[in-house]
Coordinates of N, CA and C in Angstrom, one line a residue:
M1 N 0.9 -1.1 0.2 CA -0.1 0.0 0.1 C 0.9 1.2 -0.1
K2 N 2.0 1.2 0.8 CA 2.9 2.5 0.7 C 3.6 2.6 -0.3
I3 N 4.0 1.6 -0.9 CA 4.7 1.5 -2.3 C 3.9 2.4 -3.5
A4 N 2.7 1.6 -3.4 CA 1.5 2.3 -4.5 C 1.4 3.6 -4.1
L5 N 1.2 4.1 -2.9 CA 0.9 5.7 -2.8 C 2.2 6.5 -3.0
L6 N 3.5 6.0 -2.9 CA 4.7 6.4 -3.4 C 4.8 6.7 -4.9
V7 N 4.4 5.3 -5.6 CA 4.4 5.6 -7.3 C 3.5 6.5 -7.5
L8 N 2.4 6.6 -6.9 CA 1.2 7.6 -7.5 C 1.8 8.9 -7.1
Q9 N 2.5 9.3 -6.1 CA 2.7 10.4 -5.5 C 4.0 10.9 -6.6
I10 N 4.8 10.1 -7.1 CA 5.8 10.3 -7.8 C 5.2 10.8 -9.3
I11 N 4.2 10.0 -9.8 CA 3.7 10.0 -11.3 C 2.8 11.5 -11.0
V12 N 2.2 11.8 -9.8 CA 1.6 13.2 -9.7 C 2.5 14.3 -9.7
S13 N 3.6 13.9 -8.9 CA 4.8 15.1 -9.0 C 5.1 15.3 -10.4
A14 N 5.5 14.4 -11.2 CA 6.1 14.6 -12.5 C 4.9 15.2 -13.5
A15 N 3.9 15.0 -13.2 CA 2.8 15.4 -14.1 C 2.6 17.0 -13.8
L16 N 2.4 17.4 -12.6 CA 2.7 18.6 -11.9 C 3.8 19.6 -12.5
I17 N 4.8 19.0 -12.6 CA 6.2 19.6 -13.0 C 5.9 19.9 -14.6
I18 N 5.5 19.0 -15.4 CA 5.3 19.1 -16.7 C 4.1 20.3 -17.0
V19 N 3.2 20.2 -16.3 CA 2.2 21.2 -16.4 C 2.5 22.5 -16.1
I20 N 3.3 22.8 -15.0 CA 3.8 23.9 -14.5 C 4.8 24.6 -15.8
L21 N 5.7 23.5 -16.3 CA 6.5 23.8 -17.4 C 5.8 24.4 -18.7
M22 N 4.9 23.6 -18.9 CA 4.0 24.2 -20.3 C 3.2 25.5 -20.1
Q23 N 3.1 26.1 -19.0 CA 2.3 27.2 -19.0 C 3.1 28.3 -19.6
A24 N 2.5 29.4 -19.9 CA 3.1 30.5 -20.5 C 3.9 31.1 -19.8
S25 N 5.2 31.5 -20.4 CA 6.3 31.8 -19.6 C 6.3 33.3 -18.9
G26 N 5.2 34.0 -19.5 CA 5.1 35.4 -19.0 C 4.1 35.5 -17.8
S27 N 3.5 34.2 -17.5 CA 2.4 34.4 -16.3 C 3.1 34.1 -15.1
G28 N 4.5 34.3 -15.0 CA 5.0 33.8 -13.9 C 4.8 34.9 -12.5
I29 N 5.7 34.5 -11.6 CA 5.6 35.4 -10.3 C 6.0 36.7 -10.6
G30 N 6.9 37.1 -11.5 CA 7.5 38.4 -11.7 C 6.2 39.4 -12.1
T31 N 5.5 38.8 -12.8 CA 4.2 39.7 -13.4 C 3.3 40.2 -12.3
A32 N 3.5 39.5 -11.0 CA 2.7 40.0 -10.0 C 3.0 41.2 -9.3
F33 N 4.4 41.5 -9.6 CA 5.1 42.7 -9.0 C 5.1 43.6 -9.9
G34 N 4.1 44.0 -11.1 CA 4.3 45.0 -12.0 C 4.9 44.6 -13.4
G35 N 5.2 43.4 -13.6 CA 5.8 43.0 -14.6 C 5.0 43.2 -16.0
S36 N 3.8 43.1 -15.9 CA 2.9 42.9 -17.1 C 1.5 43.2 -16.8
E37 N 0.8 43.7 -17.8 CA -0.6 43.6 -17.6 C -1.5 42.5 -17.7
S38 N -0.8 41.3 -17.8 CA -1.3 40.0 -18.0 C -2.2 39.6 -16.6
V39 N -2.1 40.3 -15.8 CA -2.7 40.0 -14.4 C -4.1 40.2 -14.6
Y40 N -4.3 41.4 -15.1 CA -5.8 41.9 -15.2 C -6.7 41.1 -16.2
R41 N -6.1 40.4 -17.1 CA -6.8 39.9 -18.2 C -7.4 38.4 -17.5
S42 N -8.8 37.9 -18.2 CA -9.2 36.6 -17.9 C -8.3 35.6 -18.6
K43 N -8.2 34.5 -18.0 CA -7.5 33.4 -18.5 C -8.5 32.6 -19.6
R44 N -8.1 32.2 -20.9 CA -9.1 31.7 -21.5 C -8.3 30.4 -22.3
G45 N -9.3 29.4 -22.7 CA -8.6 28.1 -23.6 C -7.9 27.3 -22.7
V46 N -6.6 27.0 -23.5 CA -5.9 26.1 -22.9 C -5.0 26.7 -21.6
E47 N -4.8 28.0 -21.5 CA -4.1 28.5 -20.4 C -5.1 28.1 -19.2
K48 N -6.4 28.7 -19.3 CA -7.2 28.1 -18.3 C -7.0 26.7 -17.6
L49 N -7.0 25.7 -18.7 CA -7.0 24.3 -18.3 C -6.0 24.2 -17.9
F50 N -5.0 24.7 -18.1 CA -3.5 24.4 -17.2 C -3.5 24.9 -15.9
V51 N -4.1 26.2 -15.7 CA -4.2 26.5 -14.2 C -5.3 25.7 -13.6
Y52 N -6.3 25.2 -14.0 CA -7.2 24.2 -13.2 C -6.3 22.8 -13.1
L53 N -5.8 22.6 -14.1 CA -4.8 21.3 -14.0 C -3.9 21.4 -12.9
T54 N -3.1 22.4 -12.8 CA -2.1 22.6 -11.9 C -2.8 22.7 -10.3
V55 N -3.9 23.4 -10.3 CA -4.3 23.2 -8.7 C -4.7 22.0 -8.3
F56 N -5.6 21.3 -9.4 CA -5.9 19.8 -9.1 C -4.9 19.1 -8.8
L57 N -3.7 19.1 -9.5 CA -2.6 18.0 -9.2 C -1.9 18.6 -7.8
A58 N -1.7 19.9 -7.6 CA -1.3 20.2 -6.5 C -2.0 19.7 -5.1
V59 N -3.5 19.9 -5.3 CA -4.4 19.2 -4.3 C -4.2 17.9 -3.9
I60 N -4.1 17.2 -5.3 CA -4.0 15.7 -5.2 C -2.6 15.1 -4.5
F61 N -1.6 16.1 -5.0 CA -0.2 15.9 -4.3 C -0.3 16.1 -2.6
F62 N -0.7 17.2 -2.4 CA -0.8 17.4 -1.0 C -1.8 16.2 -0.2
I63 N -2.7 15.8 -0.8 CA -3.5 14.8 -0.3 C -2.8 13.6 0.0
L64 N -2.1 13.0 -1.2 CA -1.3 12.0 -1.3 C -0.2 12.0 0.1
S65 N 0.6 13.3 -0.1 CA 1.5 13.6 1.0 C 0.9 13.2 2.5
V66 N -0.2 13.8 2.9 CA -0.7 13.9 4.2 C -1.1 12.3 4.3
I67 N -1.7 11.6 3.5 CA -2.0 10.2 3.6 C -0.6 9.4 3.8
Q68 N 0.4 9.8 3.2 CA 1.7 9.0 3.4 C 2.1 9.3 4.8
V69 N 2.0 10.1 5.2 CA 2.5 10.6 6.7 C 1.6 9.9 7.8
L70 N 0.4 9.8 7.5 CA -0.5 9.2 8.3 C -0.2 7.8 8.4
I71 N 0.0 7.3 7.4 CA 0.1 5.7 7.2 C 1.4 5.1 8.0

């Protein structure tokens, strides 16, 4: 059981890294401090999908981490 959780966590973390790297390069943390006006526009299409997928994978990774600590 513990090995299966570990393998699943590795897969989720690899997917999370890939999704983060595939996001637009201009939407990083630097734009939050006045780097661009893209902060004020709404996200559309693939960009919106990547944001939702990033949040989903991060939540799954967190849940798997907590479960693994509790076991």
